[in-house]
Short mmCIF file of C-alpha atoms and ligand atoms in Angstrom, two decimals:
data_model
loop_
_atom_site.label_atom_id
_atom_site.label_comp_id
_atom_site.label_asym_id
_atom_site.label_seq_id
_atom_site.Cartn_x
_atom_site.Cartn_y
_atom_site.Cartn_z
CA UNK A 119 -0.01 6.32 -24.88
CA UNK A 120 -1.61 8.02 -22.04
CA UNK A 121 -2.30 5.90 -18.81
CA UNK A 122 -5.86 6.34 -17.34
CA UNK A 123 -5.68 8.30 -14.52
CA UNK A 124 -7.74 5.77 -11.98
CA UNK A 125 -6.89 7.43 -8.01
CA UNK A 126 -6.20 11.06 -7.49
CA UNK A 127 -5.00 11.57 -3.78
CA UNK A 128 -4.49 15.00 -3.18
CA UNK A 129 -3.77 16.48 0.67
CA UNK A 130 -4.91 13.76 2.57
CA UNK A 131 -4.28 14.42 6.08
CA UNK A 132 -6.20 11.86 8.62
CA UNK A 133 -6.34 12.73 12.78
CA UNK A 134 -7.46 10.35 15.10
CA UNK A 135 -8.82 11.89 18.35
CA UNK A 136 -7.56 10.20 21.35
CA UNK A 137 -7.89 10.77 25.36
CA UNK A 138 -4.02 12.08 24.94
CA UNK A 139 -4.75 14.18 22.55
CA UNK A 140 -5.26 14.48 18.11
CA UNK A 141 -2.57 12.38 17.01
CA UNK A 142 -1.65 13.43 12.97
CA UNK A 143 -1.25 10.01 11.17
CA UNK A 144 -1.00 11.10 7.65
CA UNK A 145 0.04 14.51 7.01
CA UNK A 146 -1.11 16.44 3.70
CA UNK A 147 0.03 12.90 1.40
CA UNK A 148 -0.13 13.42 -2.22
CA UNK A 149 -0.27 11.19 -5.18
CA UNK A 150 -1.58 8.90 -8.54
CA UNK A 151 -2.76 5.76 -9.18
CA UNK A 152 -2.78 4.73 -13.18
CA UNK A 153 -4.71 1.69 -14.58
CA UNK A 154 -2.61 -1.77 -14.72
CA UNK A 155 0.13 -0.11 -12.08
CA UNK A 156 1.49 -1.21 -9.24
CA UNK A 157 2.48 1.49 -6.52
CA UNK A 158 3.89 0.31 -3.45
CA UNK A 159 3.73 2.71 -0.55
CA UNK A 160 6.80 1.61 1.66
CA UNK A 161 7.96 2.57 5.13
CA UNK A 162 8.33 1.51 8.65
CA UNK A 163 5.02 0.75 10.90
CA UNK A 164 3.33 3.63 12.62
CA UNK A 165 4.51 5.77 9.22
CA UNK A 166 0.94 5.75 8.07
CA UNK A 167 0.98 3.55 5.01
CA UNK A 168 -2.03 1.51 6.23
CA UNK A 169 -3.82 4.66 7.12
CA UNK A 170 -3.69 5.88 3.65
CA UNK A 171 -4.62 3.07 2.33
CA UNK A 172 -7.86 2.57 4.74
CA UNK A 173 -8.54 5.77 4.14
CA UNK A 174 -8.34 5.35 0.35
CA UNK A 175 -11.26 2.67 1.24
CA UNK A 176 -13.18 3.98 4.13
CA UNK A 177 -12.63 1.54 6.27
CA UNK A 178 -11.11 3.88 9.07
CA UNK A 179 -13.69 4.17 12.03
CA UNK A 180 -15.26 7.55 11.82
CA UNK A 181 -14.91 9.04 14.34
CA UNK A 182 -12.12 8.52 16.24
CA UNK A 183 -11.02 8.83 12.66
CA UNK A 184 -11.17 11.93 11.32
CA UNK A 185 -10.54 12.72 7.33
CA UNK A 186 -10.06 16.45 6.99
CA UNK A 187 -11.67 18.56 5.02
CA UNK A 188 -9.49 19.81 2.61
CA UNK A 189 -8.28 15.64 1.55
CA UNK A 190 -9.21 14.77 -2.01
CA UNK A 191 -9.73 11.13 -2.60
CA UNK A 192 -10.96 11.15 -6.22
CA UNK A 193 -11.83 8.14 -7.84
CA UNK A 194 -12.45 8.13 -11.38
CA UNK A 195 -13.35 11.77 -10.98
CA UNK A 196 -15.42 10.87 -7.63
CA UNK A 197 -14.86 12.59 -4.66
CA UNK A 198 -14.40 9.24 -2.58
CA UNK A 199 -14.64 11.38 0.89
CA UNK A 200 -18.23 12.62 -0.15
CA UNK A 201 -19.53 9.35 -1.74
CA UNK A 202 -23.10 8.40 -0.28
CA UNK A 203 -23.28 5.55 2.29
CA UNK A 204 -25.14 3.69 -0.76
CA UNK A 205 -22.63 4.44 -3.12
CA UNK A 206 -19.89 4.15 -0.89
CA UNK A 207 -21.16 0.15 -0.01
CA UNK A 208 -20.39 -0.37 -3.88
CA UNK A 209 -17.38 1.07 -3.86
CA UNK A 210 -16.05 -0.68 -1.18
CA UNK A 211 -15.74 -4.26 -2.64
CA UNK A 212 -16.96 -3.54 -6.23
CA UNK A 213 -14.36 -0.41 -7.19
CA UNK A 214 -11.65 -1.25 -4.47
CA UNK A 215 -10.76 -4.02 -2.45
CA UNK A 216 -8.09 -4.88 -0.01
CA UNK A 217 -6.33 -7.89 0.92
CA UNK A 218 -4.83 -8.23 4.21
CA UNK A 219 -1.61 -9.65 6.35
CA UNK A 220 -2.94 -12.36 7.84
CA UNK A 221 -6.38 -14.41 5.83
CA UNK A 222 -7.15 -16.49 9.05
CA UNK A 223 -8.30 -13.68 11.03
CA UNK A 224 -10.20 -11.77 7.37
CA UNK A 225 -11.62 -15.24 6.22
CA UNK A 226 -14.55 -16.47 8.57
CA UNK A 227 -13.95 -19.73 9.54
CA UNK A 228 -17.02 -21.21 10.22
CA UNK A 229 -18.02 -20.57 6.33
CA UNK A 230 -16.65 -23.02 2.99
CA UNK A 231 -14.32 -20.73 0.99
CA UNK A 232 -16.95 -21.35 -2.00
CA UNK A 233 -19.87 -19.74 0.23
CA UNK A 234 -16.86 -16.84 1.55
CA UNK A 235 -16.59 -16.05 -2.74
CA UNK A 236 -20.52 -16.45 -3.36
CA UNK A 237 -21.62 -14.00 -0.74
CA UNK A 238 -19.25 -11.28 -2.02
CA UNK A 239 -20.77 -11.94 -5.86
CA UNK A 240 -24.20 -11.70 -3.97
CA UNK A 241 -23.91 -8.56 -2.34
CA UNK A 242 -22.01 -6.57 -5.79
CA UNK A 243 -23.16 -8.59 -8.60
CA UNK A 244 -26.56 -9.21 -8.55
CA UNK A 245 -27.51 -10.24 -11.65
CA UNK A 246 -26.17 -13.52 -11.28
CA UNK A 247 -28.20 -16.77 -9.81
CA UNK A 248 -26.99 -19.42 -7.45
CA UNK A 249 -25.35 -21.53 -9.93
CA UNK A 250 -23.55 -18.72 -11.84
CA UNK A 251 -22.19 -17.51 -8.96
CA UNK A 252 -21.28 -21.40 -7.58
CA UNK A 253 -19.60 -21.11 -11.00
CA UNK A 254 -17.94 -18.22 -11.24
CA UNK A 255 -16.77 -19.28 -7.31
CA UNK A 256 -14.54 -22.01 -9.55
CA UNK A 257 -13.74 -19.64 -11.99
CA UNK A 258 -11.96 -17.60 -9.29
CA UNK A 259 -10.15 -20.18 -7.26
CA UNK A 260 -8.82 -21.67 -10.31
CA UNK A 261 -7.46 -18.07 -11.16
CA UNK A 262 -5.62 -17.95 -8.46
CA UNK A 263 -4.05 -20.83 -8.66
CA UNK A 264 -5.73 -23.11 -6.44
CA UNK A 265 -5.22 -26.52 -7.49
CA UNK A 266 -8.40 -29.07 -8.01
CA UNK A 267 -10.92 -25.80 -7.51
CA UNK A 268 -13.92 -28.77 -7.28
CA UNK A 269 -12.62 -30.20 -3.91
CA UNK A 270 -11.53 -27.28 -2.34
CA UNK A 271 -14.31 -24.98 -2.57
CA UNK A 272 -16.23 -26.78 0.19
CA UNK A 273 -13.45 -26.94 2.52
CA UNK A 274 -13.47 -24.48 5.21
CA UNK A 275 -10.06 -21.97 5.66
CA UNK A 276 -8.44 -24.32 9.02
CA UNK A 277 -8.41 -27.02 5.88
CA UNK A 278 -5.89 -24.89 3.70
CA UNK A 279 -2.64 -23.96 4.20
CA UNK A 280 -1.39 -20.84 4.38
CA UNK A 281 -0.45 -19.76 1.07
CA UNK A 282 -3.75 -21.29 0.04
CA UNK A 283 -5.81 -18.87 2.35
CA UNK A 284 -4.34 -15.91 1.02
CA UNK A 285 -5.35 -16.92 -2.55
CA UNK A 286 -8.57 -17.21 -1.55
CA UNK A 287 -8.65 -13.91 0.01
CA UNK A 288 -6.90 -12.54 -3.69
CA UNK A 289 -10.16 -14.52 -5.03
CA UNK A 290 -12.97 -12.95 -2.82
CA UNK A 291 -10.86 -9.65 -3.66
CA UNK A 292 -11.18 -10.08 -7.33
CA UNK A 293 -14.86 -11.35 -7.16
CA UNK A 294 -16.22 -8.12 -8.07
CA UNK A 295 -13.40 -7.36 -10.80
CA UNK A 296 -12.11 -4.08 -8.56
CA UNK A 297 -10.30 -1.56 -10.56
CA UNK A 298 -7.62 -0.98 -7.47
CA UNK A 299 -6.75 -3.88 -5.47
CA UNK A 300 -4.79 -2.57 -1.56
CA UNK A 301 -2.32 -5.51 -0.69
CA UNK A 302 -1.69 -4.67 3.37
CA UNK A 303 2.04 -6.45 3.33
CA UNK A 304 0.12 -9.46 1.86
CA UNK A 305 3.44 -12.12 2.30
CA UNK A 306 4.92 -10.99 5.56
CA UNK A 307 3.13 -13.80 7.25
CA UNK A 308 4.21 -16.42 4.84
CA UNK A 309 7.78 -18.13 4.46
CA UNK A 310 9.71 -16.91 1.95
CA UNK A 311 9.06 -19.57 -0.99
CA UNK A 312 5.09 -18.49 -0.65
CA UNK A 313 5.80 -14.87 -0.50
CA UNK A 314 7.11 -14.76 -3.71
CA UNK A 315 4.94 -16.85 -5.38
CA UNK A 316 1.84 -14.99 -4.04
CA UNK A 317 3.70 -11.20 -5.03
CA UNK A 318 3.96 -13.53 -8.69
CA UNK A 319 0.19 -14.43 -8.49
CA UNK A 320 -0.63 -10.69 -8.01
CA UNK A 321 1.61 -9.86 -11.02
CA UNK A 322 0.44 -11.88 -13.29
CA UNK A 323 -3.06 -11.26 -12.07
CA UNK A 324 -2.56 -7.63 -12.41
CA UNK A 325 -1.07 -8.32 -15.94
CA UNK A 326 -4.37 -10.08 -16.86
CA UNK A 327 -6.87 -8.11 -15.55
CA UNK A 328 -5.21 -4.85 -15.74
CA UNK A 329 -6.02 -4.08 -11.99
CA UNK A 330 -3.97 -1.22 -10.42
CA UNK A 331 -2.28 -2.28 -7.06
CA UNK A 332 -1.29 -0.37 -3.76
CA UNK A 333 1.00 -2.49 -2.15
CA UNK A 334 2.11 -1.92 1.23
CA UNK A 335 5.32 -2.89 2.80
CA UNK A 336 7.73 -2.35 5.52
CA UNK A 337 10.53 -3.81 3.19
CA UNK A 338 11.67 -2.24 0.03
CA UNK A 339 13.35 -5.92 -0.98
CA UNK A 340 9.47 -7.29 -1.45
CA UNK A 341 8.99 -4.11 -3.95
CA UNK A 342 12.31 -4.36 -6.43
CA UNK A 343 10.64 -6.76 -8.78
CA UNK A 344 6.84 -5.92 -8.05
CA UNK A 345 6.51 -2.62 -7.82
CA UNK A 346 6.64 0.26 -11.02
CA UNK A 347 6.78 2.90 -8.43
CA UNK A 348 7.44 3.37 -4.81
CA UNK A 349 6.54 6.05 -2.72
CA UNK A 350 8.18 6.29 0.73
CA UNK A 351 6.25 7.62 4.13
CA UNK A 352 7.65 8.46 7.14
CA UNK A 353 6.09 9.93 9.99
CA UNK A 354 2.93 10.70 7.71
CA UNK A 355 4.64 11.99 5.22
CA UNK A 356 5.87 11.13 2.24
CA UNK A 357 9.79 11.59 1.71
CA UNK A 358 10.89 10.58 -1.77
CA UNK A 359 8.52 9.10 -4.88
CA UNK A 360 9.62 7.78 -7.65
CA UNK A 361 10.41 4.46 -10.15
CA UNK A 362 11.57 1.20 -9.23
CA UNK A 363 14.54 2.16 -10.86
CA UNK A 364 15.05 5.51 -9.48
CA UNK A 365 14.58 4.69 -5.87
CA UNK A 366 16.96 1.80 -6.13
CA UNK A 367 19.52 3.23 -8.17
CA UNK A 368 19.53 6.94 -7.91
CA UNK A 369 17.21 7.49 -4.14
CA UNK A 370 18.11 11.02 -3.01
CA UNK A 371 16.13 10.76 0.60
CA UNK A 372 18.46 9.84 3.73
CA UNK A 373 15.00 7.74 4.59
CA UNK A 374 15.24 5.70 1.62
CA UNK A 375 19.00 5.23 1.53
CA UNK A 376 18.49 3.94 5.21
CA UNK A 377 15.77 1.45 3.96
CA UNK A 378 17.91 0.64 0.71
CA UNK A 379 20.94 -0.35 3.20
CA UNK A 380 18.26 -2.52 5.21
CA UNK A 381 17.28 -4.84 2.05
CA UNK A 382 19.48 -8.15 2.59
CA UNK A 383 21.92 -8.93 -0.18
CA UNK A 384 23.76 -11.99 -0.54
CA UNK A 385 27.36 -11.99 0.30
CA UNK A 386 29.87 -14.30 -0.84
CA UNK A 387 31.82 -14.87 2.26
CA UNK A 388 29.00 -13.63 4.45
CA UNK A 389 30.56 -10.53 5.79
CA UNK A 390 27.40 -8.48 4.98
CA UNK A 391 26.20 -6.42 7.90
CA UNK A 392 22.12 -5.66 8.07
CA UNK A 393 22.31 -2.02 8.46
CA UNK A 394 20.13 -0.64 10.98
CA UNK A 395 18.46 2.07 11.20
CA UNK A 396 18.41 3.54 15.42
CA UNK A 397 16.13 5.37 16.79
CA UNK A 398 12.01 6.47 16.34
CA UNK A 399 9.69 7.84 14.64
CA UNK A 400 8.29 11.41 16.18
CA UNK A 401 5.54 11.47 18.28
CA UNK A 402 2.69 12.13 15.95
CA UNK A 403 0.98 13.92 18.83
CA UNK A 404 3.30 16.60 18.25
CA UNK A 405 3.43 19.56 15.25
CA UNK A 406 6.45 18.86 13.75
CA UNK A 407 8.57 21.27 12.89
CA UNK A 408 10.87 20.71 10.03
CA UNK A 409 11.92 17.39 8.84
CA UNK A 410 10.25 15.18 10.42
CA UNK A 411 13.48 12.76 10.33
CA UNK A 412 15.76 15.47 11.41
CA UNK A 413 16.59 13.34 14.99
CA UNK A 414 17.26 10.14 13.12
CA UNK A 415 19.44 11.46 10.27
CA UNK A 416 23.24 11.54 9.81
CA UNK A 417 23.34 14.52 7.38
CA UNK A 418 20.59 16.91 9.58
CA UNK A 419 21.74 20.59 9.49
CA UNK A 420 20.28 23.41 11.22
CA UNK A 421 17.43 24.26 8.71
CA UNK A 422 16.07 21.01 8.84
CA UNK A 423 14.73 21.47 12.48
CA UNK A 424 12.99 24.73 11.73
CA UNK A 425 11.78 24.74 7.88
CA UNK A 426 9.96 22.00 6.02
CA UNK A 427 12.08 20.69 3.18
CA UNK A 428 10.78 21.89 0.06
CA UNK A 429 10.21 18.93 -3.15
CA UNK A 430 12.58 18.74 -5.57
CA UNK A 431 11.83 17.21 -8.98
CA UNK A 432 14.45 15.34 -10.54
CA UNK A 433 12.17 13.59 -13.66
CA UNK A 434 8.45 13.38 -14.15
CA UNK A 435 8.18 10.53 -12.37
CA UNK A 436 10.67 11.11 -9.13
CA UNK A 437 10.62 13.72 -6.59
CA UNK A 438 12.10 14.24 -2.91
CA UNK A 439 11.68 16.36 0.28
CA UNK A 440 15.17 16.75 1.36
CA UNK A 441 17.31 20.04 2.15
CA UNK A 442 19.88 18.20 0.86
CA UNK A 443 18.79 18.75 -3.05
CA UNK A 444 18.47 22.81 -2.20
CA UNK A 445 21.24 24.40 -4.36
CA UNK A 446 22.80 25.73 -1.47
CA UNK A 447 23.24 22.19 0.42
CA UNK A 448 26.53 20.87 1.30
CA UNK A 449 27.77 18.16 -1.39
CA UNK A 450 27.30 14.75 0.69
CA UNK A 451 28.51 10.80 -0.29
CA UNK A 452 25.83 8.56 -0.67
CA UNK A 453 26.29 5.66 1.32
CA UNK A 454 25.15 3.24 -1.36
FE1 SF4 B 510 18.08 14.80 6.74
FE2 SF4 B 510 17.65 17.41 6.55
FE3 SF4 B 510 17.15 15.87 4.46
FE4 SF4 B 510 15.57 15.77 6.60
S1 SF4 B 510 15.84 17.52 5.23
S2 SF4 B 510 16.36 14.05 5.48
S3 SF4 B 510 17.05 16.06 8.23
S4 SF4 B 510 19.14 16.24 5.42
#
């Protein structure tokens, strides 16, 4: 059966205009987002994940921020990029919403959580009254796995803990039943037992409701069980796309190899070395010319400083910017 094609990102290049100079965050990025799928967009900081995804939303200050012209956001065949400031107030909230790193600073602390989840119903879903919406407030914590809903939805976000604040931010997310829900590396400021069983509370949520998520992460470890596919960035750009499967077992991108060799595994006697990767990302000040990891990778050869790679498409589903795949590219070993 056919998926329902929900998020069509075609081209999207985003500038922001600075007293240096226009520095090129995301750089002609291309993809889809299907109903009830989770795509996480992986890389390290500064690689323009969160741009995408703010973008994706509107939420990037415009200007500095600059979307360019020829980007194609389309939404369930709606160009998000032209949407009217009306329309694009319902969107925001109603078709998409985000959830973010850290829910003390998004979650206003002199307001109840219950009041934080009621306001959001007011503003998109109007039709309901005070008590439907004190109800449906219940409704939502309880979803999320908040435990005796009744006595926490007066208490104000210094009263919960941390795992509990970011379930209510999933809740105030999910208020307006969005179609795509953006999770901005939504564990990385939790321990590790909470991390996983918030990425579990977004499965099973996305399960339930059939939401589509963009998850964004610097680690590719967070993604291996979560994630159906994962599309890599790097310096704007996006390197390699593919499945869960085929990044982890068959990734053709010296990017995502590095990454791969950068998830932790567990060693028996503990000899395991972290790999990691040296060096930076470009200056995104700069045109780049080439590959825009050319200075950072082991296997760089001439062409890559002076031609962009071209994509190579290995299965529906997985494709890769590398010279490496060109026909006439030296045989390399992988180095996982
Ligand atoms: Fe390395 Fe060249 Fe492939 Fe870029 S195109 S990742 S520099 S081998």
């Amino acid at each position: 059966m056919e998926k329902e094609l929900i998020l069509d990102v075609k081209d999207l290049k985003v500038s922001f205009h600075t007293y240096a100079g226009e520095v090129k965050a995301v750089r002609g990025v291309s993809f889809q987002l299907h109903k009830g799928e989770t795509l996480a967009l992986v890389g390290e900081s500064g690689c323009g994940k969160t741009v995408t995804s703010k973008a994706i939303l509107r939420l990037l200050k415009e200007p500095p921020a600059e979307i360019k012209e020829e980007s194609i956001i389309d939404f369930m065949g709606e160009d998000v990029t032209k949407m009217s400031k009306e329309r694009l107030q319902e969107y925001k909230g109603a078709d998409v919403a985000m959830i973010f790193q850290d829910p003390m600073t998004s979650l206003n602390p002199t307001m109840t959580v219950g009041n934080q989840i009621t306001e959001s119903l007011k503003i998109h879903r109007k039709e309901m009254d005070k008590e439907a919406r004190k109800k449906e407030a219940l409704r939502l914590l309880e979803l999320v796995g908040i435990p005796s809903p009744e006595s926490r939805v007066d208490q104000y976000p210094h009263q919960l803990s941390g795992g509990l604040r970011q379930r209510v931010m999933i809740a105030i997310a999910l208020a307006c039943d969005p179609k795509i829900l953006i999770a901005d590396e939504p564990t990385t400021a939790l321990d590790v037992t909470i991390q996983a069983q918030i990425l579990d509370l977004l499965d099973e949520l996305k399960e339930r409701l059939n939401t589509a998520i963009i998850l964004i992460t610097h680690d590719l470890g967070v993604v291996a069980n979560f994630a159906d596919e994962i599309q890599v960035m790097y310096a704007g750009e996006v390197m390699e796309k593919g499945t869960v499967e085929e990044i982890f077992r068959k990734a053709h991108h010296p990017y995502s190899w590095a990454l791969l060799r950068s998830v932790p595994k567990i060693s028996t006697d503990g000899s395991e070395h972290l790999y990691s990767l040296q060096g930076t990302p470009p200056d995104l000040i700069m045109d780049i010319h080439g590959c825009p990891f050319a200075d950072r990778c082991d296997y760089a050869m001439k062409i890559c400083k002076e031609q962009s790679p071209p994509r190579t498409d290995f299965s529906e589903t997985h494709h890769c910017f590398c010279w490496l795949d060109h026909p006439d590219a030296p045989d390399v070993e992988r180095p996982i």
